[in-house]
Tab-separated table of C-alpha atoms in Angstrom:
chain	number	residue	atom	x	y	z
A	273	MET	CA	-6.468	31.177	-34.505
A	274	VAL	CA	-7.339	28.207	-32.320
A	275	SER	CA	-8.263	29.094	-28.738
A	276	LEU	CA	-6.158	27.666	-25.933
A	277	TYR	CA	-7.326	26.939	-22.412
A	278	ALA	CA	-5.183	26.672	-19.296
A	279	GLU	CA	-5.105	23.315	-17.474
A	280	LYS	CA	-2.749	21.553	-15.095
A	281	MET	CA	-0.811	18.405	-15.853
A	282	LEU	CA	0.062	16.115	-12.995
A	283	ASN	CA	2.989	13.738	-13.581
A	284	ILE	CA	3.738	10.870	-11.242
A	285	ILE	CA	6.801	8.660	-11.560
A	286	ALA	CA	6.222	5.362	-9.766
A	287	ASN	CA	6.950	1.670	-9.895
A	288	ASP	CA	4.647	-0.096	-12.332
A	289	SER	CA	3.168	-2.235	-9.567
A	290	LEU	CA	1.507	0.926	-8.233
A	291	GLU	CA	-0.392	1.711	-11.446
A	292	GLU	CA	-3.662	0.166	-10.310
A	293	LYS	CA	-3.528	1.992	-6.996
A	294	LEU	CA	-2.949	5.355	-8.677
A	295	VAL	CA	-5.687	4.822	-11.238
A	296	CYS	CA	-8.073	3.907	-8.405
A	297	MET	CA	-7.251	7.182	-6.722
A	298	PHE	CA	-7.916	9.230	-9.883
A	299	LYS	CA	-11.278	7.550	-10.412
A	300	LYS	CA	-12.202	8.196	-6.799
A	301	TYR	CA	-11.744	11.931	-7.355
A	302	GLY	CA	-13.599	11.959	-10.643
A	303	VAL	CA	-10.644	12.000	-12.992
A	304	ASN	CA	-11.273	9.442	-15.692
A	305	GLY	CA	-8.548	10.181	-18.229
A	306	TYR	CA	-4.886	9.390	-17.788
A	307	THR	CA	-1.886	8.235	-19.817
A	308	VAL	CA	0.737	5.757	-18.661
A	309	VAL	CA	4.229	5.760	-20.155
A	310	GLN	CA	6.917	3.142	-19.506
A	311	ALA	CA	10.015	4.643	-17.948
A	312	ARG	CA	13.352	3.820	-16.446
A	313	GLY	CA	15.942	5.752	-14.537
A	314	GLU	CA	17.661	6.289	-11.256
A	315	GLY	CA	16.792	8.505	-8.345
A	316	SER	CA	17.245	9.542	-4.754
A	317	SER	CA	16.266	6.148	-3.395
A	318	GLY	CA	18.994	4.629	-5.553
A	319	GLN	CA	16.776	2.103	-7.289
A	320	VAL	CA	17.596	1.541	-10.886
A	321	SER	CA	14.631	0.271	-12.784
A	322	ASP	CA	15.893	-2.112	-15.361
A	323	MET	CA	14.227	-2.973	-18.624
A	324	SER	CA	13.999	-6.662	-17.878
A	325	GLY	CA	10.411	-6.202	-16.844
A	326	PHE	CA	11.116	-7.167	-13.250
A	327	ASP	CA	11.438	-3.700	-11.880
A	328	ALA	CA	10.076	-1.154	-14.311
A	329	ASN	CA	8.909	2.378	-13.695
A	330	ILE	CA	6.011	4.255	-15.199
A	331	VAL	CA	5.069	7.893	-15.578
A	332	VAL	CA	1.381	8.548	-15.128
A	333	LYS	CA	0.222	11.750	-16.793
A	334	VAL	CA	-3.094	13.348	-15.967
A	335	ILE	CA	-4.594	16.569	-17.282
A	336	LEU	CA	-7.031	18.148	-14.881
A	337	PRO	CA	-8.539	21.498	-13.954
A	338	GLU	CA	-6.946	23.453	-11.128
A	339	SER	CA	-10.054	22.936	-8.983
A	340	LYS	CA	-9.346	19.231	-8.633
A	341	ILE	CA	-5.640	19.332	-8.064
A	342	GLN	CA	-5.617	20.003	-4.329
A	343	VAL	CA	-7.647	16.955	-3.223
A	344	ILE	CA	-5.553	14.678	-5.391
A	345	LEU	CA	-2.313	16.136	-4.085
A	346	GLU	CA	-3.513	15.566	-0.524
A	347	SER	CA	-4.250	11.953	-1.338
A	348	ILE	CA	-0.808	11.567	-2.926
A	349	GLU	CA	0.816	13.130	0.108
A	350	ARG	CA	-0.891	10.557	2.334
A	351	LYS	CA	0.496	7.774	0.136
A	352	ILE	CA	4.016	9.201	0.299
A	353	LYS	CA	3.733	9.393	4.099
A	354	LYS	CA	2.798	5.712	4.099
A	355	GLY	CA	6.104	5.022	2.396
A	356	TYR	CA	5.264	4.784	-1.304
A	357	HIS	CA	8.020	6.102	-3.532
A	358	LEU	CA	6.307	8.625	-5.774
A	359	THR	CA	7.913	11.493	-7.634
A	360	VAL	CA	5.278	14.109	-8.382
A	361	TYR	CA	5.425	17.304	-10.384
A	362	ILE	CA	2.858	19.599	-11.877
A	363	SER	CA	3.096	21.756	-14.937
A	364	ASP	CA	0.959	24.443	-16.513
A	365	ILE	CA	-0.218	23.416	-19.911
A	366	LYS	CA	-2.621	24.621	-22.586
A	367	VAL	CA	-5.223	22.459	-24.256
A	368	ILE	CA	-7.573	23.002	-27.144
A	369	THR	CA	-10.442	20.835	-25.873
A	370	PRO	CA	-11.071	21.863	-22.254
A	371	GLU	CA	-14.429	20.076	-22.105
A	372	LYS	CA	-12.531	16.761	-22.013
A	373	PHE	CA	-10.990	17.582	-18.659
A	374	GLU	CA	-13.656	19.580	-16.843
A	375	LYS	CA	-16.169	16.783	-16.318
A	376	THR	CA	-16.963	16.118	-12.695
A	377	ALA	CA	-17.609	12.751	-11.132
A	378	SER	CA	-21.171	11.572	-11.432
B	785	MET	CA	29.575	-32.636	-6.638
B	786	SER	CA	31.665	-32.316	-9.765
B	787	LEU	CA	32.712	-29.467	-11.957
B	788	SER	CA	30.976	-31.102	-14.895
B	789	SER	CA	27.643	-30.275	-13.266
B	790	LEU	CA	28.426	-26.621	-13.894
B	791	LEU	CA	29.004	-27.242	-17.568
B	792	LEU	CA	25.308	-27.308	-18.348
B	793	PRO	CA	24.476	-25.149	-21.370
B	794	ALA	CA	21.836	-23.316	-19.310
B	795	VAL	CA	24.296	-22.486	-16.494
B	796	LEU	CA	26.985	-21.518	-19.012
B	797	PHE	CA	24.564	-19.110	-20.684
B	798	PHE	CA	23.790	-17.634	-17.281
B	799	ALA	CA	27.526	-17.046	-16.848
B	800	LEU	CA	27.700	-15.532	-20.339
B	801	GLY	CA	24.954	-13.078	-19.367
B	802	VAL	CA	26.892	-12.077	-16.249
B	803	ILE	CA	30.128	-11.680	-18.239
B	804	ALA	CA	28.393	-9.648	-20.948
B	805	LYS	CA	27.354	-7.115	-18.298
B	806	LEU	CA	30.710	-7.135	-16.516
B	807	ILE	CA	32.629	-6.324	-19.715
B	808	LYS	CA	30.009	-3.650	-20.437
B	809	SER	CA	28.897	-5.180	-23.705
B	810	ASP	CA	26.158	-3.291	-25.526
B	811	LEU	CA	24.208	-6.555	-25.683
B	812	ARG	CA	20.662	-5.913	-24.655
B	813	PHE	CA	17.580	-8.073	-24.869
B	814	PRO	CA	14.200	-6.529	-25.533
B	815	PRO	CA	12.466	-5.414	-22.365
B	816	ASP	CA	10.077	-8.025	-20.978
B	817	LEU	CA	11.886	-10.874	-22.790
B	818	ALA	CA	12.573	-12.671	-19.501
B	819	LYS	CA	8.906	-12.285	-18.586
B	820	VAL	CA	7.767	-13.666	-21.939
B	821	LEU	CA	10.142	-16.603	-21.612
B	822	SER	CA	9.042	-17.321	-18.078
B	823	ILE	CA	5.426	-17.493	-19.284
B	824	TYR	CA	6.495	-20.134	-21.808
B	825	LEU	CA	8.583	-22.031	-19.254
B	826	LEU	CA	5.770	-22.137	-16.698
B	827	MET	CA	3.291	-23.207	-19.372
B	828	ALA	CA	5.521	-25.968	-20.714
B	829	ILE	CA	6.495	-27.340	-17.310
B	830	GLY	CA	2.853	-27.099	-16.185
B	831	LEU	CA	1.551	-29.055	-19.191
B	832	HIS	CA	4.274	-31.643	-18.838
B	833	GLY	CA	3.745	-31.986	-15.089
B	834	GLY	CA	-0.043	-32.073	-15.343
B	835	TYR	CA	0.167	-34.899	-17.868
B	836	GLU	CA	2.403	-36.902	-15.531
B	837	LEU	CA	0.378	-36.029	-12.442
B	838	ALA	CA	-2.801	-37.414	-13.987
B	839	LYS	CA	-1.214	-40.814	-13.401
B	840	ALA	CA	0.018	-39.906	-9.920
B	841	ASP	CA	-1.020	-40.994	-6.455
B	842	ILE	CA	-3.595	-38.618	-4.946
B	843	MET	CA	-2.432	-39.248	-1.374
B	844	ILE	CA	1.185	-38.301	-2.112
B	845	ALA	CA	0.013	-35.271	-4.070
B	846	PHE	CA	-2.074	-34.224	-1.072
B	847	GLN	CA	0.855	-34.707	1.322
B	848	SER	CA	3.076	-32.675	-1.001
B	849	ILE	CA	0.600	-29.807	-0.882
B	850	ILE	CA	0.468	-29.916	2.920
B	851	TRP	CA	4.270	-29.891	3.165
B	852	ALA	CA	4.501	-27.105	0.589
B	853	LEU	CA	2.174	-25.034	2.795
B	854	VAL	CA	4.214	-25.862	5.891
B	855	LEU	CA	7.429	-24.778	4.117
B	856	GLY	CA	5.779	-21.684	2.656
B	857	PHE	CA	4.539	-20.524	6.050
B	858	THR	CA	7.610	-21.482	8.135
B	859	LEU	CA	10.543	-20.392	5.953
B	860	PRO	CA	9.669	-16.672	6.024
B	861	ILE	CA	9.427	-16.794	9.809
B	862	VAL	CA	12.857	-18.451	10.014
B	863	GLY	CA	14.221	-15.788	7.655
B	864	TYR	CA	12.578	-12.984	9.601
B	865	LEU	CA	14.035	-14.121	12.924
B	866	GLY	CA	17.462	-14.470	11.303
B	867	LEU	CA	17.277	-10.994	9.784
B	868	VAL	CA	16.075	-9.337	12.974
B	869	ALA	CA	18.922	-11.063	14.835
B	870	THR	CA	21.490	-9.427	12.536
B	871	ARG	CA	20.166	-6.006	13.695
B	872	LYS	CA	21.084	-4.650	10.263
B	873	VAL	CA	17.571	-4.031	8.974
B	874	ASN	CA	14.386	-2.651	10.452
B	875	PRO	CA	11.485	-5.068	11.006
B	876	LEU	CA	9.615	-3.892	7.895
B	877	ASP	CA	12.598	-4.566	5.635
B	878	ALA	CA	13.010	-7.916	7.372
B	879	ALA	CA	9.348	-8.781	6.694
B	880	ALA	CA	9.633	-7.858	2.995
B	881	ILE	CA	12.919	-9.742	2.515
B	882	SER	CA	11.749	-12.885	4.297
B	883	ALA	CA	8.592	-13.023	2.154
B	884	HIS	CA	10.913	-13.426	-0.856
B	885	TYR	CA	12.719	-16.335	0.778
B	886	GLY	CA	9.564	-18.224	1.683
B	887	SER	CA	8.324	-17.983	-1.879
B	888	VAL	CA	10.000	-19.759	-4.767
B	889	SER	CA	11.865	-19.041	-7.988
B	890	ALA	CA	10.616	-21.007	-10.976
B	891	GLY	CA	13.852	-20.136	-12.818
B	892	THR	CA	15.943	-21.880	-10.181
B	893	PHE	CA	13.568	-24.852	-10.122
B	894	LEU	CA	13.796	-25.275	-13.901
B	895	THR	CA	17.586	-25.026	-13.795
B	896	ALA	CA	17.517	-27.823	-11.230
B	897	ILE	CA	15.396	-29.915	-13.605
B	898	ALA	CA	17.921	-29.263	-16.391
B	899	TYR	CA	20.670	-30.315	-13.976
B	900	LEU	CA	18.906	-33.573	-13.032
B	901	ASP	CA	18.009	-34.354	-16.667
B	902	ASN	CA	21.629	-33.862	-17.626
B	903	LEU	CA	22.733	-36.442	-15.052
B	904	SER	CA	19.819	-38.725	-16.066
B	905	ILE	CA	18.468	-38.647	-12.520
B	906	GLN	CA	14.792	-39.533	-12.133
B	907	TYR	CA	12.576	-37.237	-10.092
B	908	GLU	CA	8.953	-37.191	-8.959
B	909	THR	CA	6.468	-34.725	-10.465
B	910	TYR	CA	5.008	-33.778	-7.074
B	911	PRO	CA	7.540	-30.962	-6.425
B	912	LEU	CA	5.881	-29.193	-9.350
B	913	ILE	CA	2.609	-28.909	-7.401
B	914	MET	CA	4.672	-27.682	-4.474
B	915	LEU	CA	6.183	-25.007	-6.743
B	916	ALA	CA	2.682	-23.728	-7.527
B	917	VAL	CA	1.518	-23.918	-3.919
B	918	MET	CA	4.591	-22.206	-2.470
B	919	GLU	CA	4.290	-19.030	-4.557
B	920	SER	CA	1.719	-17.424	-2.272
B	921	PRO	CA	1.826	-18.348	1.444
B	922	ALA	CA	5.057	-16.426	2.058
B	923	ILE	CA	3.432	-13.230	0.780
B	924	VAL	CA	0.715	-13.663	3.400
B	925	VAL	CA	3.279	-14.293	6.147
B	926	GLY	CA	5.240	-11.229	4.983
B	927	LEU	CA	2.089	-9.121	5.314
B	928	ILE	CA	1.336	-10.428	8.794
B	929	LEU	CA	4.925	-9.817	9.945
B	930	ALA	CA	4.810	-6.303	8.479
B	931	ALA	CA	1.472	-5.556	10.175
B	932	LYS	CA	2.984	-6.679	13.462
B	933	ALA	CA	6.092	-4.556	12.913
B	934	ARG	CA	3.981	-1.504	12.072
B	935	HIS	CA	1.912	-2.036	15.171
B	936	THR	CA	5.050	-2.111	17.329
B	937	VAL	CA	6.417	1.040	15.698
B	938	ALA	CA	3.059	2.822	16.057
B	939	ALA	CA	2.770	1.845	19.717
B	940	ARG	CA	6.274	3.146	20.319
B	941	ASN	CA	5.445	6.455	18.645
B	942	GLY	CA	2.066	6.642	20.364
B	943	ALA	CA	0.320	7.177	17.064
B	944	THR	CA	-3.202	8.499	17.304
B	945	ASN	CA	-4.537	7.629	13.860
B	946	THR	CA	-4.232	3.868	14.140
B	947	ALA	CA	-7.986	3.322	14.235
B	948	SER	CA	-8.621	4.807	10.803
B	949	ASN	CA	-5.518	3.104	9.451
B	950	ASN	CA	-6.706	-0.235	10.730
B	951	SER	CA	-10.015	-0.257	8.881
B	952	ASN	CA	-8.143	0.765	5.755
B	953	ALA	CA	-5.539	-1.923	6.307
B	954	GLN	CA	-8.260	-4.569	6.617
B	955	GLY	CA	-9.546	-3.798	3.111
B	956	ASP	CA	-6.001	-3.670	1.743
B	957	PHE	CA	-5.211	-6.970	3.382
B	958	LYS	CA	-8.148	-8.722	1.717
B	959	ALA	CA	-7.131	-7.316	-1.669
B	960	MET	CA	-3.547	-8.444	-1.064
B	961	LEU	CA	-4.697	-11.948	-0.159
B	962	ARG	CA	-6.661	-12.150	-3.383
B	963	ASP	CA	-3.658	-10.862	-5.345
B	964	ALA	CA	-1.365	-13.397	-3.661
B	965	PHE	CA	-3.474	-16.335	-4.753
B	966	THR	CA	-4.488	-15.068	-8.198
B	967	ASN	CA	-0.912	-14.151	-9.037
B	968	GLY	CA	-0.053	-14.565	-12.729
B	969	SER	CA	2.544	-17.322	-12.274
B	970	VAL	CA	0.138	-19.344	-10.132
B	971	VAL	CA	-2.634	-19.044	-12.726
B	972	ILE	CA	-0.343	-20.119	-15.598
B	973	LEU	CA	1.182	-23.000	-13.671
B	974	ILE	CA	-1.990	-24.452	-12.152
B	975	GLY	CA	-4.015	-23.771	-15.304
B	976	SER	CA	-1.450	-25.540	-17.518
B	977	MET	CA	-1.260	-28.445	-15.079
B	978	ILE	CA	-5.023	-28.918	-15.242
B	979	ILE	CA	-4.978	-28.677	-19.045
B	980	GLY	CA	-2.123	-31.193	-19.175
B	981	ALA	CA	-4.041	-33.544	-16.890
B	982	ILE	CA	-7.421	-33.471	-18.652
B	983	ALA	CA	-6.421	-32.930	-22.301
B	984	GLN	CA	-6.616	-35.834	-24.735
B	985	PRO	CA	-3.277	-37.693	-24.898
B	986	SER	CA	-3.321	-37.507	-28.705
B	987	GLY	CA	-3.562	-33.719	-28.468
B	988	MET	CA	-0.749	-33.623	-25.939
B	989	GLU	CA	1.368	-35.715	-28.319
B	990	LYS	CA	1.069	-32.922	-30.922
B	991	LEU	CA	2.339	-30.416	-28.349
B	992	LYS	CA	5.495	-32.414	-27.726
B	993	PRO	CA	7.784	-30.149	-29.808
B	994	PHE	CA	6.460	-27.159	-27.854
B	995	ILE	CA	6.664	-28.754	-24.423
B	996	ASP	CA	9.786	-30.908	-24.669
B	997	ASP	CA	11.931	-30.294	-27.723
B	998	ILE	CA	12.518	-26.572	-27.413
B	999	PHE	CA	12.308	-26.403	-23.605
B	1000	MET	CA	16.035	-26.510	-22.826
B	1001	GLY	CA	16.797	-23.972	-25.569
B	1002	VAL	CA	14.297	-21.515	-24.141
B	1003	LEU	CA	15.691	-22.118	-20.657
B	1004	CYS	CA	19.169	-21.195	-21.979
B	1005	LEU	CA	17.811	-17.976	-23.452
B	1006	PHE	CA	15.979	-17.198	-20.208
B	1007	LEU	CA	19.074	-17.758	-18.065
B	1008	PHE	CA	21.183	-15.737	-20.518
B	1009	ASP	CA	18.862	-12.790	-19.925
B	1010	MET	CA	18.673	-13.455	-16.187
B	1011	GLY	CA	22.481	-13.487	-16.024
B	1012	MET	CA	22.478	-9.916	-17.266
B	1013	VAL	CA	19.715	-8.901	-14.862
B	1014	ALA	CA	21.563	-10.501	-11.951
B	1015	ALA	CA	24.897	-8.918	-12.913
B	1016	ARG	CA	23.318	-5.495	-12.822
B	1017	ARG	CA	22.262	-6.234	-9.245
B	1018	ILE	CA	25.542	-7.758	-8.095
B	1019	GLY	CA	27.058	-4.255	-8.171
B	1020	ASP	CA	24.565	-3.226	-5.480
B	1021	PHE	CA	26.168	-5.779	-3.194
B	1022	ARG	CA	28.108	-3.011	-1.440
B	1023	LYS	CA	24.931	-1.048	-0.788
B	1024	VAL	CA	23.250	-3.823	1.167
B	1025	GLY	CA	26.296	-4.478	3.349
B	1026	PHE	CA	28.141	-7.612	4.319
B	1027	MET	CA	25.627	-9.004	6.830
B	1028	LEU	CA	22.698	-8.827	4.418
B	1029	ALA	CA	24.756	-10.244	1.556
B	1030	ALA	CA	25.737	-13.107	3.850
B	1031	PHE	CA	22.052	-13.662	4.583
B	1032	GLY	CA	21.537	-14.059	0.822
B	1033	VAL	CA	23.832	-17.091	0.940
B	1034	VAL	CA	23.073	-18.522	4.391
B	1035	MET	CA	19.276	-18.397	4.077
B	1036	PRO	CA	19.177	-20.564	0.910
B	1037	LEU	CA	21.448	-23.069	2.662
B	1038	VAL	CA	19.097	-23.226	5.655
B	1039	GLY	CA	16.036	-23.431	3.397
B	1040	GLY	CA	17.795	-26.008	1.218
B	1041	VAL	CA	18.590	-28.274	4.179
B	1042	ILE	CA	15.007	-28.028	5.444
B	1043	GLY	CA	13.649	-28.664	1.946
B	1044	VAL	CA	15.867	-31.665	1.258
B	1045	TYR	CA	14.944	-33.101	4.653
B	1046	VAL	CA	11.211	-32.662	3.984
B	1047	GLY	CA	11.566	-34.157	0.503
B	1048	ALA	CA	13.661	-37.149	1.548
B	1049	SER	CA	12.326	-37.996	5.005
B	1050	MET	CA	8.778	-36.668	5.199
B	1051	LEU	CA	7.689	-37.268	1.614
B	1052	ASP	CA	9.947	-40.222	0.891
B	1053	PHE	CA	11.030	-38.885	-2.486
B	1054	SER	CA	13.968	-40.191	-4.497
B	1055	VAL	CA	17.260	-38.276	-4.635
B	1056	GLY	CA	15.956	-36.287	-7.626
B	1057	GLY	CA	12.663	-35.370	-5.943
B	1058	ALA	CA	14.348	-34.431	-2.657
B	1059	THR	CA	16.813	-32.233	-4.567
B	1060	LEU	CA	13.890	-30.390	-6.143
B	1061	VAL	CA	12.179	-29.847	-2.778
B	1062	GLY	CA	15.533	-28.592	-1.465
B	1063	VAL	CA	15.677	-26.108	-4.343
B	1064	LEU	CA	12.132	-24.967	-3.503
B	1065	GLY	CA	13.161	-24.359	0.097
B	1066	ALA	CA	16.341	-22.563	-0.960
B	1067	SER	CA	15.109	-20.307	-3.735
B	1068	ALA	CA	13.860	-16.757	-3.378
B	1069	SER	CA	11.161	-15.224	-5.541
B	1070	TYR	CA	11.940	-12.350	-7.886
B	1071	ILE	CA	8.827	-12.252	-10.073
B	1072	ALA	CA	5.757	-12.624	-7.861
B	1073	VAL	CA	6.872	-11.198	-4.531
B	1074	PRO	CA	8.646	-7.876	-5.337
B	1075	PRO	CA	5.564	-6.136	-6.794
B	1076	ALA	CA	3.422	-7.522	-3.969
B	1077	MET	CA	5.859	-6.107	-1.410
B	1078	ARG	CA	6.012	-2.739	-3.156
B	1079	LEU	CA	2.269	-2.481	-2.745
B	1080	ALA	CA	1.909	-3.972	0.699
B	1081	ILE	CA	5.091	-2.875	2.483
B	1082	PRO	CA	5.986	0.401	0.767
B	1083	GLU	CA	8.179	1.374	3.734
B	1084	ALA	CA	10.643	-1.413	2.949
B	1085	ASN	CA	13.608	-0.621	0.738
B	1086	PRO	CA	13.193	-2.436	-2.625
B	1087	SER	CA	16.912	-2.367	-3.386
B	1088	PHE	CA	17.456	-4.662	-0.374
B	1089	TYR	CA	15.119	-7.422	-1.449
B	1090	LEU	CA	15.800	-7.161	-5.180
B	1091	THR	CA	19.570	-7.242	-4.699
B	1092	LEU	CA	19.328	-10.175	-2.322
B	1093	SER	CA	16.986	-12.349	-4.374
B	1094	LEU	CA	18.197	-11.480	-7.899
B	1095	GLY	CA	21.805	-10.458	-7.356
B	1096	ILE	CA	22.921	-12.885	-4.664
B	1097	THR	CA	20.621	-15.823	-3.992
B	1098	PHE	CA	19.628	-16.605	-7.587
B	1099	PRO	CA	23.225	-16.824	-8.936
B	1100	PHE	CA	24.294	-18.670	-5.789
B	1101	ASN	CA	21.595	-21.306	-6.225
B	1102	VAL	CA	22.152	-21.719	-9.963
B	1103	ILE	CA	25.910	-22.151	-9.690
B	1104	VAL	CA	26.620	-23.586	-6.229
B	1105	GLY	CA	23.298	-24.392	-4.601
B	1106	ILE	CA	21.757	-26.951	-6.937
B	1107	PRO	CA	24.746	-29.377	-6.957
B	1108	LEU	CA	24.989	-28.880	-3.193
B	1109	TYR	CA	21.322	-29.739	-2.515
B	1110	HIS	CA	21.795	-32.733	-4.778
B	1111	SER	CA	24.708	-33.938	-2.627
B	1112	MET	CA	22.653	-33.366	0.526
B	1113	ALA	CA	19.777	-35.363	-0.960
B	1114	GLN	CA	22.162	-38.197	-1.824
B	1115	ALA	CA	23.490	-38.205	1.735
B	1116	ILE	CA	20.026	-38.225	3.354
B	1117	VAL	CA	18.367	-40.714	1.004
B	1118	ALA	CA	21.334	-43.100	1.243
């Protein structure tokens, strides 16, 4: 039986032009691993992201320990207040290699 | 202005793209195709232009750059004042939209070249430098207008945290300036122009099939794809409202008149060259500026500026604008 460890996964749906900004924020709070997935869809702000490459969306996925989630959420909240369109949700997940996500910033 | 000018293969393919979307065809190009094609188009036109410019007059090239800067800095202000006067958008939306109109669309410019080639009209190569120069200044003006608008809003709301915001904004502003001038299209265009200018002519001769022979075919493919992209945006016309949609047609006319005048009277270009400067003044960016505005003016509504530049102004310029600026250029030069 493989042991499982509880972690949080933060998902952010954003326009792809914001990728660099989001990655910067993760690094600032000592989160060095993330995954970016191309996405498209439609939402409350009515923007349709088309696949022509001119207006594409991404989903940024980050696995992190619960201890780090609050500071990052606060930073995201500040960005949303500034006007950035970010859709954020968090899920409880299980991982088999917790040491990958527990590292703190040096 | 004759109907035959519309019967360019490139323009017809644009129309085919629009029709394909309107009849809900399942036709779909791979994502990023338009971006890939625009890299090729910028590279080819840059190499071609650089080769020609190596033989050009430095003084005229210098004057063209100055006038490109003047246009790039003035047009967004004209657009901003026009938009604020309509009272249909808030100042931040107005700043983001006008940045698009001060910048340029390489797709429209290349369609204009196809149009002039088709009529065997000669044109100067200098507008190509202007195309490269005009990508960025409007972004800067957009940022300044937005900063001003934010300041006004903050003063009205009596915001207390402006001090901390300001120091942050300073850093952001520097990063945005760097982004504006190191923008991908600018790097490809200027880089290819330099390569075209300094490369050995014998080497350039070998590139001829790449630069010249397939150019119009790739432009057709690009406009085919862009027709579908534009058609998807035309449906949003209702969302932006009549006044804004009208701006998407009036602003290119204003910019076109100013551009043609600068090209014909200030720079003394031929009819072909003045038409191209008119197109530069009239066109609105849809590649370089939207991501810059998303980062710098997040408060602005992206569906406004994307619908205006891609769904209204781009089709308008391709179908009606280019022949019109050509007629204007003929009238002024003659």
